[in-house]
Short mmCIF file of C-alpha atoms and ligand atoms in Angstrom, two decimals:
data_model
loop_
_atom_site.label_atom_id
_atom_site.label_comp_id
_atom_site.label_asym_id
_atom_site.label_seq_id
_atom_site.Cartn_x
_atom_site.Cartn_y
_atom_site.Cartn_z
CA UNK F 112 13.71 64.12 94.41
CA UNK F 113 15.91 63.31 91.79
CA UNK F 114 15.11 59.98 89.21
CA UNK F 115 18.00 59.08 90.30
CA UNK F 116 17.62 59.28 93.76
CA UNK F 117 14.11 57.67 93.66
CA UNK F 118 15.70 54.49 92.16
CA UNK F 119 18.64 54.53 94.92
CA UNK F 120 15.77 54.84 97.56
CA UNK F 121 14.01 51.86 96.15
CA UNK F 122 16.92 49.83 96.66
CA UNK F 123 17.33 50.38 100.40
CA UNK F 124 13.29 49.69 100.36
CA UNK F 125 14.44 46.42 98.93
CA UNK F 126 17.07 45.27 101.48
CA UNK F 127 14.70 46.27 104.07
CA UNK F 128 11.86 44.50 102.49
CA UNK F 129 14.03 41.40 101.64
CA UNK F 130 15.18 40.96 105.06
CA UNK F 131 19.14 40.80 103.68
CA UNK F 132 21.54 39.42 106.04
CA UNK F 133 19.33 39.30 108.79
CA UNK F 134 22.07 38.38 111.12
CA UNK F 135 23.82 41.74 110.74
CA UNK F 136 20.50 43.88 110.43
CA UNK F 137 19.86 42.99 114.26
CA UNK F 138 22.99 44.09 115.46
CA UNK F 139 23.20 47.14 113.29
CA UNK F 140 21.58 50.56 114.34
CA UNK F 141 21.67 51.79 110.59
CA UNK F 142 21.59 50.75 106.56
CA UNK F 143 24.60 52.38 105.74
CA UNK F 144 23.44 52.39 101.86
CA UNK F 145 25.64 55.13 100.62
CA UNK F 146 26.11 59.02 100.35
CA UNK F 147 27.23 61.96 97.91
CA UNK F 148 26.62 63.05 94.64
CA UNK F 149 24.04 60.70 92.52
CA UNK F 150 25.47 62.00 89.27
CA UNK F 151 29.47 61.39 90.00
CA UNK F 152 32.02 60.86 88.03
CA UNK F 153 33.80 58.71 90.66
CA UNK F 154 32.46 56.02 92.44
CA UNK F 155 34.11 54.85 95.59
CA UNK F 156 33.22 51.21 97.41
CA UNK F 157 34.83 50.12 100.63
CA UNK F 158 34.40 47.60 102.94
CA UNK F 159 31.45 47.90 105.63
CA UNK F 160 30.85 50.62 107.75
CA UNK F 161 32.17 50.70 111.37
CA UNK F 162 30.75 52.03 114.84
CA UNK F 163 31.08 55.68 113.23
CA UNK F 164 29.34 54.52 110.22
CA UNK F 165 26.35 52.53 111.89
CA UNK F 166 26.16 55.54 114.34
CA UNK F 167 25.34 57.95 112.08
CA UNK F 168 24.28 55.81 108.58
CA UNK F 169 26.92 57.41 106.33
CA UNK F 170 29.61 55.72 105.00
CA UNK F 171 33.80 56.38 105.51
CA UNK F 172 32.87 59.08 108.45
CA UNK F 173 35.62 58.05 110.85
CA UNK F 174 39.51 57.78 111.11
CA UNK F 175 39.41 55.93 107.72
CA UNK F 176 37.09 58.68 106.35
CA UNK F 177 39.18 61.37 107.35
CA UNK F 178 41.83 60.24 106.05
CA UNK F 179 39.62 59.62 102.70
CA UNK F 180 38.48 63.34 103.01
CA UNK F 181 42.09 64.27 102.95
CA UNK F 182 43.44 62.20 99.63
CA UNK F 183 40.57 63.32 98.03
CA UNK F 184 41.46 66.96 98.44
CA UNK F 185 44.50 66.21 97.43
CA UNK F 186 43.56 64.92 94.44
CA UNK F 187 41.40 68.34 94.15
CA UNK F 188 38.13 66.56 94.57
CA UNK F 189 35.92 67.50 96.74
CA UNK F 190 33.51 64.75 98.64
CA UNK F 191 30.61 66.71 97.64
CA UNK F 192 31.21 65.74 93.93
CA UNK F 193 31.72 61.69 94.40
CA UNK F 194 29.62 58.93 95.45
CA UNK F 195 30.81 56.74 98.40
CA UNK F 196 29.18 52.96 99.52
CA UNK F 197 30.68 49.72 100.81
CA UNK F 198 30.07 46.58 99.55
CA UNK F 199 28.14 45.09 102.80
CA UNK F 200 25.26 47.88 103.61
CA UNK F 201 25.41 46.72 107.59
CA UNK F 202 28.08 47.17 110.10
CA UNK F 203 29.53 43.49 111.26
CA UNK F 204 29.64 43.23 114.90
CA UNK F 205 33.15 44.56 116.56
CA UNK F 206 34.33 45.02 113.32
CA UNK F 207 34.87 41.86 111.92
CA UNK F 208 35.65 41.08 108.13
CA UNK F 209 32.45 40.84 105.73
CA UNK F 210 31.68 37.20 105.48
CA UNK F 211 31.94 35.72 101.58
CA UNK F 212 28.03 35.02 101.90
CA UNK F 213 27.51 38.45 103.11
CA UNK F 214 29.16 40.00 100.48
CA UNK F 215 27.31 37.96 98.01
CA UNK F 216 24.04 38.69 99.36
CA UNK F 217 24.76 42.22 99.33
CA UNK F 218 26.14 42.32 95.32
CA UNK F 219 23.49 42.62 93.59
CA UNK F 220 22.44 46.32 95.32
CA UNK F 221 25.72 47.47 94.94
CA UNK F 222 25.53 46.19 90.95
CA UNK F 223 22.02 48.21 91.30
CA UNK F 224 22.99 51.36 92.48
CA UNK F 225 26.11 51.34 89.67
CA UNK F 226 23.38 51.03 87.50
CA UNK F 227 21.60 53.78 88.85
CA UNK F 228 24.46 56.10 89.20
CA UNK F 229 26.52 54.83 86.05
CA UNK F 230 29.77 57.21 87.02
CA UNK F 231 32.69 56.94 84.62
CA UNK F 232 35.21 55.30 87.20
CA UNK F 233 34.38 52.74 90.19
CA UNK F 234 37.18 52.73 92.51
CA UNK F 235 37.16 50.01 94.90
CA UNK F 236 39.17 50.89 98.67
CA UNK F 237 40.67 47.15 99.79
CA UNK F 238 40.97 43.99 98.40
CA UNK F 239 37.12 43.24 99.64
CA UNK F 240 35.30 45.35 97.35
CA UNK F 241 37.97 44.24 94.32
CA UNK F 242 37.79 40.98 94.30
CA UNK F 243 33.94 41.25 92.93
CA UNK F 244 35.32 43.26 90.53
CA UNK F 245 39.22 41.97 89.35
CA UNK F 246 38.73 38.43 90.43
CA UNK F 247 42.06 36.51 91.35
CA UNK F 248 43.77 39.82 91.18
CA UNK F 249 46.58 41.27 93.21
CA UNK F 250 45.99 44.83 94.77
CA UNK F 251 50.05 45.14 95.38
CA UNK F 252 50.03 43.96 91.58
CA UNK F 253 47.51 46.39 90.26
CA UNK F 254 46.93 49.27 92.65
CA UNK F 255 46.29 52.59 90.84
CA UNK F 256 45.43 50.88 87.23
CA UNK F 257 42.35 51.39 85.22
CA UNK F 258 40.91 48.10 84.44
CA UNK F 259 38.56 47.98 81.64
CA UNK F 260 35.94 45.03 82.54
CA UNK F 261 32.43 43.58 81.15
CA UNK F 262 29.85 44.41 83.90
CA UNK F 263 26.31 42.73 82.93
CA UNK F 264 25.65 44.22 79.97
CA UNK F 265 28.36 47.45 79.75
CA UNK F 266 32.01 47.78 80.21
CA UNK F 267 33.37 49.63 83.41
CA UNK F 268 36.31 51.36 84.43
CA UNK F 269 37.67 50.32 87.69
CA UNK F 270 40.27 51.45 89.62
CA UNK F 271 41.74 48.93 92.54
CA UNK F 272 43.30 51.29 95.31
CA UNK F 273 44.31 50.08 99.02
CA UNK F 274 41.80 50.88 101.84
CA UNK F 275 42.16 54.01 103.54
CA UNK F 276 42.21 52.16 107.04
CA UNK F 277 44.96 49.74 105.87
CA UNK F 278 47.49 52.56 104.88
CA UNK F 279 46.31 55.22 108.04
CA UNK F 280 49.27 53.63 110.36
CA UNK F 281 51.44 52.54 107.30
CA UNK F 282 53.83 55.47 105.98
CA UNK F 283 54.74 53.49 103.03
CA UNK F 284 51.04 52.38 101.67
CA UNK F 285 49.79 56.16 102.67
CA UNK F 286 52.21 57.37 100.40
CA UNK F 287 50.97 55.15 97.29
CA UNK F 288 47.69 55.44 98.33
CA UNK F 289 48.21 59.48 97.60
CA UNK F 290 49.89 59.21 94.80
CA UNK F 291 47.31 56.55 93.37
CA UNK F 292 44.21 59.30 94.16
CA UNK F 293 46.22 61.87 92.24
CA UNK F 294 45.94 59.74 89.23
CA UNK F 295 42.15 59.34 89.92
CA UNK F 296 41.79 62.79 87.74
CA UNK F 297 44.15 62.24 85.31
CA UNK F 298 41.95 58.81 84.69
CA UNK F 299 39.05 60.71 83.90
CA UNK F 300 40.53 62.99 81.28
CA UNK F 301 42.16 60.40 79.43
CA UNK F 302 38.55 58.56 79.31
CA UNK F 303 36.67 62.04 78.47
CA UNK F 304 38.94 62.15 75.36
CA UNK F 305 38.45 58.86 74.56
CA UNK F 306 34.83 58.96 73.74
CA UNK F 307 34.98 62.35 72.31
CA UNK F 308 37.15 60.36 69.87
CA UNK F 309 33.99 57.74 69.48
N1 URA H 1373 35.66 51.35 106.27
C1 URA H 1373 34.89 51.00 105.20
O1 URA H 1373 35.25 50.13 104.42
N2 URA H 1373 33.74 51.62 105.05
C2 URA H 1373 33.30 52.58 105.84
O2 URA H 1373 32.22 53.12 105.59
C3 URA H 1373 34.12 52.93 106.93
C4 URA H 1373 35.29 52.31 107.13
#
Protein backbone atom coordinates (compact mmCIF):
# COMPACT_ATOMS: atom_id res chain seq x y z
CA UNK A 1 0.00 0.00 0.00
CA UNK A 2 0.78 3.28 -1.01
CA UNK A 3 1.90 6.24 1.89
CA UNK A 4 -0.62 7.75 0.60
CA UNK A 5 -3.15 5.35 0.83
CA UNK A 6 -2.11 4.31 4.40
CA UNK A 7 -2.87 7.91 5.58
CA UNK A 8 -6.39 7.91 3.62
CA UNK A 9 -7.09 4.52 5.44
CA UNK A 10 -6.34 6.04 8.77
CA UNK A 11 -8.85 8.54 8.27
CA UNK A 12 -11.82 6.23 7.71
CA UNK A 13 -10.23 4.34 10.98
CA UNK A 14 -10.89 7.69 12.52
CA UNK A 15 -14.57 8.31 11.64
CA UNK A 16 -15.18 4.85 12.62
CA UNK A 17 -13.32 5.17 15.80
CA UNK A 18 -14.83 8.66 16.54
CA UNK A 19 -18.27 7.52 16.19
CA UNK A 20 -19.01 10.70 13.55
CA UNK A 21 -22.53 11.43 12.98
CA UNK A 22 -23.78 8.60 14.67
CA UNK A 23 -27.25 9.28 13.54
CA UNK A 24 -26.42 8.61 9.88
CA UNK A 25 -23.84 5.71 10.59
CA UNK A 26 -26.96 3.55 11.80
CA UNK A 27 -28.91 4.00 8.89
CA UNK A 28 -26.07 3.69 6.45
CA UNK A 29 -24.84 0.23 5.11
CA UNK A 30 -21.39 1.82 4.03
CA UNK A 31 -18.54 4.77 4.72
CA UNK A 32 -18.61 6.06 1.44
CA UNK A 33 -14.97 7.71 2.11
CA UNK A 34 -13.90 8.16 -1.43
CA UNK A 35 -12.38 6.40 -4.59
CA UNK A 36 -9.78 6.84 -7.58
CA UNK A 37 -6.45 7.83 -8.06
CA UNK A 38 -4.51 8.96 -4.64
CA UNK A 39 -2.04 10.97 -6.68
CA UNK A 40 -4.68 13.16 -8.95
CA UNK A 41 -4.46 16.09 -10.37
CA UNK A 42 -8.21 16.75 -9.95
CA UNK A 43 -10.09 16.44 -7.02
CA UNK A 44 -13.82 16.16 -7.19
CA UNK A 45 -16.29 16.61 -3.87
CA UNK A 46 -20.03 16.22 -4.08
CA UNK A 47 -22.67 16.02 -1.88
CA UNK A 48 -23.37 12.56 0.01
CA UNK A 49 -23.74 9.41 -1.49
CA UNK A 50 -27.20 7.96 -2.34
CA UNK A 51 -28.82 4.33 -2.22
CA UNK A 52 -26.25 3.42 -5.16
CA UNK A 53 -23.51 4.88 -3.22
CA UNK A 54 -24.27 3.29 0.33
CA UNK A 55 -24.97 0.02 -1.65
CA UNK A 56 -21.84 -0.45 -2.91
CA UNK A 57 -19.40 2.25 -0.74
CA UNK A 58 -18.16 4.20 -3.79
CA UNK A 59 -18.98 7.48 -4.44
CA UNK A 60 -21.02 9.19 -7.78
CA UNK A 61 -21.90 5.38 -9.01
CA UNK A 62 -25.47 6.10 -10.07
CA UNK A 63 -27.55 8.31 -12.53
CA UNK A 64 -25.51 11.32 -11.22
CA UNK A 65 -22.29 9.27 -11.68
CA UNK A 66 -22.98 8.35 -15.04
CA UNK A 67 -23.58 11.27 -16.07
CA UNK A 68 -20.14 12.36 -14.21
CA UNK A 69 -18.42 9.43 -16.13
CA UNK A 70 -19.64 11.01 -19.28
CA UNK A 71 -18.40 14.92 -18.80
CA UNK A 72 -15.38 13.61 -17.70
CA UNK A 73 -14.69 11.82 -20.95
CA UNK A 74 -15.55 14.58 -22.52
CA UNK A 75 -13.24 16.56 -21.03
CA UNK A 76 -10.68 13.57 -22.05
CA UNK A 77 -10.24 12.46 -18.50
CA UNK A 78 -10.61 9.37 -17.60
CA UNK A 79 -12.12 8.42 -13.89
CA UNK A 80 -9.23 6.25 -13.36
CA UNK A 81 -6.91 9.36 -13.18
CA UNK A 82 -9.10 11.65 -10.57
CA UNK A 83 -10.08 11.38 -7.09
CA UNK A 84 -13.83 11.53 -6.22
CA UNK A 85 -15.47 12.06 -2.31
CA UNK A 86 -18.45 13.97 -0.94
CA UNK A 87 -18.39 16.15 1.72
CA UNK A 88 -20.71 13.94 4.23
CA UNK A 89 -18.96 10.24 4.20
CA UNK A 90 -22.67 8.60 5.07
CA UNK A 91 -25.72 8.37 2.99
CA UNK A 92 -28.74 10.58 4.71
CA UNK A 93 -31.81 8.62 4.94
CA UNK A 94 -34.21 8.88 1.62
CA UNK A 95 -31.97 11.23 0.38
CA UNK A 96 -32.32 14.16 2.26
CA UNK A 97 -29.95 17.30 2.17
CA UNK A 98 -26.67 17.05 4.46
CA UNK A 99 -27.54 18.80 7.63
CA UNK A 100 -25.11 22.12 8.40
CA UNK A 101 -23.87 20.09 11.60
CA UNK A 102 -23.27 17.13 9.50
CA UNK A 103 -21.30 18.77 7.16
CA UNK A 104 -19.29 20.34 9.83
CA UNK A 105 -18.60 17.26 11.58
CA UNK A 106 -17.52 15.71 8.52
CA UNK A 107 -14.89 18.83 7.37
CA UNK A 108 -12.19 18.18 8.92
CA UNK A 109 -11.65 14.47 7.01
CA UNK A 110 -12.38 15.92 3.91
CA UNK A 111 -9.61 18.91 4.84
CA UNK A 112 -7.50 15.57 5.79
CA UNK A 113 -7.66 13.64 2.87
CA UNK A 114 -6.82 17.10 0.66
CA UNK A 115 -3.97 17.02 2.68
CA UNK A 116 -3.17 13.64 1.94
CA UNK A 117 -3.84 13.77 -1.70
CA UNK A 118 -2.75 17.54 -2.28
CA UNK A 119 -4.06 17.47 -6.21
CA UNK A 120 -3.56 20.72 -8.09
CA UNK A 121 -7.42 21.55 -8.55
CA UNK A 122 -10.44 20.73 -6.02
CA UNK A 123 -13.56 20.94 -7.85
CA UNK A 124 -16.54 21.04 -5.78
CA UNK A 125 -20.12 19.43 -7.68
CA UNK A 126 -23.16 21.72 -5.95
CA UNK A 127 -23.42 24.51 -3.90
CA UNK A 128 -22.97 22.00 -0.68
CA UNK A 129 -19.48 21.13 -1.04
CA UNK A 130 -18.70 25.10 -2.16
CA UNK A 131 -19.88 26.84 0.33
CA UNK A 132 -16.93 25.31 2.74
CA UNK A 133 -14.84 26.40 0.25
CA UNK A 134 -16.17 30.06 -1.52
CA UNK A 135 -18.20 31.13 1.43
CA UNK A 136 -21.19 33.56 0.56
CA UNK A 137 -20.54 32.77 -3.01
CA UNK A 138 -22.87 32.35 -5.93
CA UNK A 139 -22.46 29.07 -8.06
CA UNK A 140 -24.66 30.85 -11.06
CA UNK A 141 -22.07 33.77 -10.31
CA UNK A 142 -18.92 31.75 -10.39
CA UNK A 143 -19.45 28.37 -12.01
CA UNK A 144 -16.41 27.21 -14.05
CA UNK A 145 -13.80 29.84 -12.32
CA UNK A 146 -10.59 29.00 -10.65
CA UNK A 147 -10.60 30.50 -7.30
CA UNK A 148 -7.35 30.90 -5.69
CA UNK A 149 -8.03 30.53 -1.72
CA UNK A 150 -5.90 30.18 1.70
CA UNK A 151 -6.61 26.59 2.94
CA UNK A 152 -4.88 26.10 6.57
CA UNK A 153 -1.63 26.65 5.84
CA UNK A 154 -1.42 26.51 1.63
CA UNK A 155 -3.31 28.13 -1.10
CA UNK A 156 -5.76 25.95 -3.28
CA UNK A 157 -7.24 26.05 -6.52
CA UNK A 158 -10.87 25.46 -6.59
CA UNK A 159 -13.15 25.16 -9.13
CA UNK A 160 -17.14 25.67 -8.21
CA UNK A 161 -19.15 23.57 -10.91
CA UNK A 162 -23.05 22.61 -10.61
CA UNK A 163 -23.85 19.05 -9.37
CA UNK A 164 -24.15 16.47 -11.85
CA UNK A 165 -27.70 15.45 -10.42
CA UNK A 166 -28.96 19.08 -10.58
CA UNK A 167 -28.22 19.53 -14.40
CA UNK A 168 -29.17 15.47 -15.42
CA UNK A 169 -32.99 16.67 -16.23
CA UNK A 170 -31.95 20.34 -17.01
CA UNK A 171 -30.83 20.85 -20.83
CA UNK A 172 -29.65 24.25 -20.10
CA UNK A 173 -27.32 23.58 -16.81
CA UNK A 174 -26.07 20.13 -18.67
CA UNK A 175 -24.88 22.18 -21.28
CA UNK A 176 -22.69 24.59 -18.91
CA UNK A 177 -21.93 21.93 -16.84
CA UNK A 178 -20.00 20.39 -20.16
CA UNK A 179 -18.63 23.17 -21.21
CA UNK A 180 -17.34 24.05 -17.55
CA UNK A 181 -15.50 20.26 -17.40
CA UNK A 182 -13.87 21.11 -20.70
CA UNK A 183 -12.17 23.95 -19.06
CA UNK A 184 -11.16 21.60 -16.15
CA UNK A 185 -7.90 20.75 -18.48
CA UNK A 186 -7.24 23.86 -19.77
CA UNK A 187 -7.09 24.91 -15.80
CA UNK A 188 -4.40 22.66 -15.21
CA UNK A 189 -2.07 23.78 -17.97
CA UNK A 190 -2.34 27.28 -17.26
CA UNK A 191 -1.33 26.33 -13.46
CA UNK A 192 1.56 23.79 -14.72
CA UNK A 193 3.07 26.89 -16.46
CA UNK A 194 2.63 28.94 -13.75
CA UNK A 195 4.97 27.31 -11.38
CA UNK A 196 7.38 26.34 -13.99
CA UNK A 197 7.57 30.16 -14.11
CA UNK A 198 8.29 30.06 -10.04
N1 LIG B 1 -24.44 12.63 -5.37
C1 LIG B 1 -23.38 13.03 -4.62
O1 LIG B 1 -23.25 14.19 -4.26
N2 LIG B 1 -22.49 12.11 -4.28
C2 LIG B 1 -22.55 10.85 -4.66
O2 LIG B 1 -21.65 10.08 -4.32
C3 LIG B 1 -23.65 10.46 -5.44
C4 LIG B 1 -24.58 11.36 -5.79
Amino acid sequence: MSDKQTLLEQIRADIIANDTCPDLAKTATNLVMGDGNVDADIVFIGEAPGKNEDEQGLPFIGAAGKFLDSMLEGAGITRSEVYITNIVKYRPPNNRDPLPEEKQTFWPYLVRQLDVIAPKIVVTLGRHSMEYFLPGQKISLIHGQPKRIRFGQSRIVVVPLYHPAAALYNGSMRTVLNEDFIKLPKIIKILEKEEEKK
